[in-house]
mmCIF file of C-alpha atoms in Angstrom:
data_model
loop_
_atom_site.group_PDB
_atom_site.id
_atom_site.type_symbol
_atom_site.label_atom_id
_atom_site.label_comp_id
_atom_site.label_asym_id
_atom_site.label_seq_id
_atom_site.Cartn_x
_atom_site.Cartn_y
_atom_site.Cartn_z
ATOM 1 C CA UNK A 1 100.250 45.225 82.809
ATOM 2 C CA UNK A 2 97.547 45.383 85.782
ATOM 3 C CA UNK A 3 94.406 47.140 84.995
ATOM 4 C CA UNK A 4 94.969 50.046 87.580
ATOM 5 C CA UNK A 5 98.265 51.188 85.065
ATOM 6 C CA UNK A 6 96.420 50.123 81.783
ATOM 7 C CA UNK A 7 93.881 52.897 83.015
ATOM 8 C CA UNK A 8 96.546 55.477 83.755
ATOM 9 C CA UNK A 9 97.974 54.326 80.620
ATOM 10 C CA UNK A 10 94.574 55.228 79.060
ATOM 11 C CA UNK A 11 94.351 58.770 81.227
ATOM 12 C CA UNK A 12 97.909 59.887 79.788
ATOM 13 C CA UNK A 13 96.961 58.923 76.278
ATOM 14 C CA UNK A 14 93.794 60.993 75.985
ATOM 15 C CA UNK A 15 95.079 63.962 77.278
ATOM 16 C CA UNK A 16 98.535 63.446 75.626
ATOM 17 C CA UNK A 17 96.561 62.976 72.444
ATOM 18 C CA UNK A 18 93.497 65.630 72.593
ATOM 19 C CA UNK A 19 95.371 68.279 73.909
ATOM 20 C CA UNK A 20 96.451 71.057 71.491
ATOM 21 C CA UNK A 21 99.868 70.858 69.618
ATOM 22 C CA UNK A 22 101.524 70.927 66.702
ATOM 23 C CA UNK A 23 99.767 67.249 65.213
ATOM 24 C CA UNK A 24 96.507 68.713 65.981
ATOM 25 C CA UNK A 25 96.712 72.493 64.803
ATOM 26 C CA UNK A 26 98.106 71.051 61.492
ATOM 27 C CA UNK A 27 95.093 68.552 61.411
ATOM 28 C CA UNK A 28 92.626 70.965 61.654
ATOM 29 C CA UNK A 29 94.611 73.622 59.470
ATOM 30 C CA UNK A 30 95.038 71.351 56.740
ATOM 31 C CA UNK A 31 91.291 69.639 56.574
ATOM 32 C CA UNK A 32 90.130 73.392 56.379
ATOM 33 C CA UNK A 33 92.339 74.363 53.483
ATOM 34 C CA UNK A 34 92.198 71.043 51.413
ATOM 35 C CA UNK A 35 89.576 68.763 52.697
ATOM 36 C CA UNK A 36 89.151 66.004 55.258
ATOM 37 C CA UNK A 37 90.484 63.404 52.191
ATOM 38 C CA UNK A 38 93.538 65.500 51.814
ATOM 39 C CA UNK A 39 94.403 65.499 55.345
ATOM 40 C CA UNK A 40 93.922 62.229 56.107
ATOM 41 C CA UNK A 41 97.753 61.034 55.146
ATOM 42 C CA UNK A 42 99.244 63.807 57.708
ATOM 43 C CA UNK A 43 96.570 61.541 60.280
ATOM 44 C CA UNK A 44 97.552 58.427 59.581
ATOM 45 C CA UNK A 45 101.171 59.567 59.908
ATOM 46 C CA UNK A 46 100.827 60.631 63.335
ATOM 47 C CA UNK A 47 100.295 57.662 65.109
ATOM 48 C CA UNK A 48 103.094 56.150 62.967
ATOM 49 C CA UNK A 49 105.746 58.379 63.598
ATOM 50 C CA UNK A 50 104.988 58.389 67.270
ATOM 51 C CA UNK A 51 105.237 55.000 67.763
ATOM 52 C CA UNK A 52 108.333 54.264 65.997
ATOM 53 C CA UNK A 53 109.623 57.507 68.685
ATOM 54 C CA UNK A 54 108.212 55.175 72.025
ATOM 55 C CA UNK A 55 110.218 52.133 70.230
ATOM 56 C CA UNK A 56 113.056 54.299 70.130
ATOM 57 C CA UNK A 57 112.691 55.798 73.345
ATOM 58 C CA UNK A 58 112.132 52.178 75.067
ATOM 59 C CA UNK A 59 115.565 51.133 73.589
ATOM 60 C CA UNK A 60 117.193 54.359 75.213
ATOM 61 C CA UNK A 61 117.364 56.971 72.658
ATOM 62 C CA UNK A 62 115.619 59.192 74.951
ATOM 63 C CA UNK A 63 118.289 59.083 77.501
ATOM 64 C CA UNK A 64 120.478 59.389 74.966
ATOM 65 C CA UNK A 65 119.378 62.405 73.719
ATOM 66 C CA UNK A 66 119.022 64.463 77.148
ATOM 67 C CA UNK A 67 122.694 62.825 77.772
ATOM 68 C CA UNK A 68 124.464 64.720 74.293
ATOM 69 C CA UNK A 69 123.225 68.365 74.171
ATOM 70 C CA UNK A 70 124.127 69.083 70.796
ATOM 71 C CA UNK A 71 122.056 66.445 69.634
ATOM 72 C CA UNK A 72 119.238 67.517 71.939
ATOM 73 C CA UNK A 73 119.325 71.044 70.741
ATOM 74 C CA UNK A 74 120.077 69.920 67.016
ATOM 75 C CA UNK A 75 116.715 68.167 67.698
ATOM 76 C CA UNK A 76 115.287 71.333 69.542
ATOM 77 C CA UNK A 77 115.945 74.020 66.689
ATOM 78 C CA UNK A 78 115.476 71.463 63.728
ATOM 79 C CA UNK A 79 111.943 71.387 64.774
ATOM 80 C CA UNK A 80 111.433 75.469 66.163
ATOM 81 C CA UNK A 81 112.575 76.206 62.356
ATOM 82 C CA UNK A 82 110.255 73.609 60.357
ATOM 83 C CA UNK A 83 107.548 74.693 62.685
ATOM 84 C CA UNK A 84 108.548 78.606 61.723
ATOM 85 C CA UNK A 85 108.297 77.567 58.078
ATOM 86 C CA UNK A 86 104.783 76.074 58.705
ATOM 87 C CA UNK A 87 103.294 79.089 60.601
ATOM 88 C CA UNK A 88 104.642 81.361 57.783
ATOM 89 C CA UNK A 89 103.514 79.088 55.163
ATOM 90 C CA UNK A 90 99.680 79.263 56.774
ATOM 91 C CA UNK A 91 99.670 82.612 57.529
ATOM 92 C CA UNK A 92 100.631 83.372 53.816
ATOM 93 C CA UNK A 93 97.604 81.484 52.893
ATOM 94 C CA UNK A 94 94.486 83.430 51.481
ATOM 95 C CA UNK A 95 92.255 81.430 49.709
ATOM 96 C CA UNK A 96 91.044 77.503 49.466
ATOM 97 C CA UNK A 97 93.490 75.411 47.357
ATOM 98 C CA UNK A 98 92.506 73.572 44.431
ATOM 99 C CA UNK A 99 92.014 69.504 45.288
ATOM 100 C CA UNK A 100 94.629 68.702 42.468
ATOM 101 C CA UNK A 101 97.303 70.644 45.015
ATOM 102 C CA UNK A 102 98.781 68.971 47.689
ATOM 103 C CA UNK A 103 99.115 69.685 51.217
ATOM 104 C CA UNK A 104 102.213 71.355 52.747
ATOM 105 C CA UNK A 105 102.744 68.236 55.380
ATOM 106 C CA UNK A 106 101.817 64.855 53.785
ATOM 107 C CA UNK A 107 102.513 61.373 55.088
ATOM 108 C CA UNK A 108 106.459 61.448 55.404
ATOM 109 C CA UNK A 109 106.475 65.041 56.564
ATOM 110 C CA UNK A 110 103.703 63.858 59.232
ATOM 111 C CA UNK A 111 105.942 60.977 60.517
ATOM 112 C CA UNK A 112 109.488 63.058 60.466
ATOM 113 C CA UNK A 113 107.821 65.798 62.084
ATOM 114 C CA UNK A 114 107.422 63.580 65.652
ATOM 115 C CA UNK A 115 111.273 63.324 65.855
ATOM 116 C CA UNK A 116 111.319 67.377 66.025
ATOM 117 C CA UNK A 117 107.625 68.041 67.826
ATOM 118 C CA UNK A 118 108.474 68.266 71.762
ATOM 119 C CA UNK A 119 105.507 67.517 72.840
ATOM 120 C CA UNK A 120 105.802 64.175 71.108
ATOM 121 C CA UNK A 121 109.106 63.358 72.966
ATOM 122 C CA UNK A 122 107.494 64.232 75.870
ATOM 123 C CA UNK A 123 104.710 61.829 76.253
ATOM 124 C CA UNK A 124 106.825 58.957 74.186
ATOM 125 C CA UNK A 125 109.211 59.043 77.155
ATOM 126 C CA UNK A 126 106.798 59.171 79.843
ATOM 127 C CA UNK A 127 105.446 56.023 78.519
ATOM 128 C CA UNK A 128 108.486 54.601 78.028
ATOM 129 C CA UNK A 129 110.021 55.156 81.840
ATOM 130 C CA UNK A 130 106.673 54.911 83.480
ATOM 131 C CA UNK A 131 105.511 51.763 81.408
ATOM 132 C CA UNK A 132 108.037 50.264 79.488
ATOM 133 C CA UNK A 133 111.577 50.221 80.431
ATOM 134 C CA UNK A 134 112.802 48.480 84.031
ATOM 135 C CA UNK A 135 110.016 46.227 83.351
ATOM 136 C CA UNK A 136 110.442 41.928 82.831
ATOM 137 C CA UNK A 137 107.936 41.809 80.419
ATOM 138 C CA UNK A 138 109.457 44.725 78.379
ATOM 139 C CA UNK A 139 108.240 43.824 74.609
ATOM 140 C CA UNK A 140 104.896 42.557 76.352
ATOM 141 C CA UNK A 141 104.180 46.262 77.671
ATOM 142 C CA UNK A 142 105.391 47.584 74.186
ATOM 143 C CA UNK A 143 103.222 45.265 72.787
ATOM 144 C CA UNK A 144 99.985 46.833 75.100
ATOM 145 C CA UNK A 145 100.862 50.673 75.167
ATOM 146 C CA UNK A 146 101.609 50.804 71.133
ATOM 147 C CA UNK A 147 98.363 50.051 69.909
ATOM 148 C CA UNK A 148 96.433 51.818 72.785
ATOM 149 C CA UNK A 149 98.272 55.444 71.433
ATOM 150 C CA UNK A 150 97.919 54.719 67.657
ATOM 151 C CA UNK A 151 94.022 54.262 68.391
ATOM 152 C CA UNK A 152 94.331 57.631 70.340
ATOM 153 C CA UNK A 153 96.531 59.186 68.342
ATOM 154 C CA UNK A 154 94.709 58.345 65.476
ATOM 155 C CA UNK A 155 91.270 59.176 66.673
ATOM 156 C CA UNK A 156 92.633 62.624 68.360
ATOM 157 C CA UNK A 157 93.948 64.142 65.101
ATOM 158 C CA UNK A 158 91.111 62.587 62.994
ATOM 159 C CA UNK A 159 88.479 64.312 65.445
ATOM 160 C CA UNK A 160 90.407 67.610 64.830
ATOM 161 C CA UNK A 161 90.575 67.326 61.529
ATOM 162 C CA UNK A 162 86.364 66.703 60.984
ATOM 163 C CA UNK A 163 86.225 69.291 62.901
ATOM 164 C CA UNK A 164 89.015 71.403 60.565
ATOM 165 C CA UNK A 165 86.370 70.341 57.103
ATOM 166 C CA UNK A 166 83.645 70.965 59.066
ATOM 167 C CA UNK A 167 84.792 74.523 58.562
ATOM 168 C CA UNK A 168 85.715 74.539 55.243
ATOM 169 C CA UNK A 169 82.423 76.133 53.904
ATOM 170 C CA UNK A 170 82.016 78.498 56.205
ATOM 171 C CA UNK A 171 85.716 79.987 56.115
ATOM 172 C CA UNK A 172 84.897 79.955 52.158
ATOM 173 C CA UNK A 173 83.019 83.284 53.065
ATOM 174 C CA UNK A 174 79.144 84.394 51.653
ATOM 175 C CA UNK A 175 81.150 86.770 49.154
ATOM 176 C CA UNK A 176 83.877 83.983 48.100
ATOM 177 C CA UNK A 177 86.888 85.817 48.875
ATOM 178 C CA UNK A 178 88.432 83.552 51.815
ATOM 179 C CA UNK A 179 88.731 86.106 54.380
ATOM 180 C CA UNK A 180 87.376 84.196 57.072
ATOM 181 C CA UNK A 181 90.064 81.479 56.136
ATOM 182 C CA UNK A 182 92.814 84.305 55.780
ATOM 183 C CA UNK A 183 92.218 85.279 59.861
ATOM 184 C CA UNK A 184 91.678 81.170 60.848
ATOM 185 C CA UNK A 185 95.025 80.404 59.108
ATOM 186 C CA UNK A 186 96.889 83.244 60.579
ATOM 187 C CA UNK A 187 95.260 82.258 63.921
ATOM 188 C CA UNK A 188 96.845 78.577 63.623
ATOM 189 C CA UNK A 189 99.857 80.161 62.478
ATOM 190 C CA UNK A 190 99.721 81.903 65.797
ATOM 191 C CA UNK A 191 99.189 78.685 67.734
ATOM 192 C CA UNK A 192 102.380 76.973 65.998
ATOM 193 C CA UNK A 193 104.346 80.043 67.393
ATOM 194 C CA UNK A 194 103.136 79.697 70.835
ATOM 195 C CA UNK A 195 104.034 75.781 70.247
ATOM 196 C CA UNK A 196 107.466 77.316 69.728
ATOM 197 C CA UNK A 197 107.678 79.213 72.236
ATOM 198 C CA UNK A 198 106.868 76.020 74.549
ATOM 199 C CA UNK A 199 109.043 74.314 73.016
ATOM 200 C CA UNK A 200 112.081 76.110 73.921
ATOM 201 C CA UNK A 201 111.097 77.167 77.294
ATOM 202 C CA UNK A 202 110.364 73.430 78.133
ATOM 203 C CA UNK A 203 113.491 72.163 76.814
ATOM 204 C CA UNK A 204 115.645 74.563 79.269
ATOM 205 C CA UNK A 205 113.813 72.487 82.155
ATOM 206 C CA UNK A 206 114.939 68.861 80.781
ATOM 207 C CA UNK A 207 117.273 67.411 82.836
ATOM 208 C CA UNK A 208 119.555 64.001 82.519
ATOM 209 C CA UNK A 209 117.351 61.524 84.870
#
């Protein structure tokens, strides 16, 4: 890979990464209801799940899915009704948990949520057409644009969710009573919908390549 598409490579990744979505709203959401420690499985998982997705997608699944619709919009309303279940599971939240209480989306959740998050499949096969596949040195790419969007992915959803603990006092309230955590969690809940909402108008404009 020359340096000119390592650098484009680079571009995509931090805006791909850094850009709001569903990995990062639930990032910050759940450091500011359980802690930066309790959130740090759903960040790990991130990077994981998305990479096994560009694997996938370099092998063809990608093209697979755009080529069957029912699997596409199996795919399409698997994830608008998980991400429905989230958003009404945060905005249903009024007070800090307990540490003993887990998170709603831990480590396996994180990873099977990139197989339904759109956004995900988005930028896993961009990389995968515009860096991977059609290429001689196929697994040598791989090899390159792998760990470049697990550091990115990684750091992205880690930098939202410091941000997401830094929080966690101050949404605690002077009086105790959570209420400034009530509006923030009905606020991400909000930006899961509009997630949805993108979701399914973006998936009307995918087309068989």
């Amino acid at each position: 890979m020359s340096s000119a598409e390592l650098f484009a490579l680079i571009a995509l990744a931090t805006v791909g990464t850094f850009t709001p979505g569903p990995n990062n709203t639930l990032s910050t959401t759940l450091a500011a209801n359980y802690g930066l420690r309790r959130a740090l499985p759903f960040v790990c998982a991130v990077p994981v799940g998305w990479s096994v997705l560009l694997i996938l997608n370099s092998a063809g699944l990608g093209i697979m899915v755009l080529s069957f619709p029912p699997l596409r919009w199996g795919l399409l309303t698997a994830g608008v009704l998980y991400l429905l279940w989230l958003a009404w599971k945060l905005a249903s939240t009024h007070r800090l948990n307990d540490a003993t209480q887990g998170p709603i989306v831990g480590f396996k959740q994180g990873v099977m949520l990139q197989f339904i998050n759109l956004k995900a499949w988005f930028l896993a096969m961009s990389v995968a057409s515009g860096w991977v596949i059609g290429h001689d040195d196929l697994y040598a790419r791989l090899a390159e644009a792998l760990p470049v969007f697990m550091f990115f992915g990684f750091s992205s959803n880690l930098t939202y969710a410091w941000l997401g603990a830094g929080l966690r006092h101050w949404l605690q309230g002077p009086d105790g009573t959570a209420k400034r955590l009530q509006w923030f969690n009905r606020v991400m809940a909000l930006a899961l919908l509009v997630t949805i909402v993108w979701m399914a108008r973006s998936s009307l404009q995918l087309q068989v390549p």
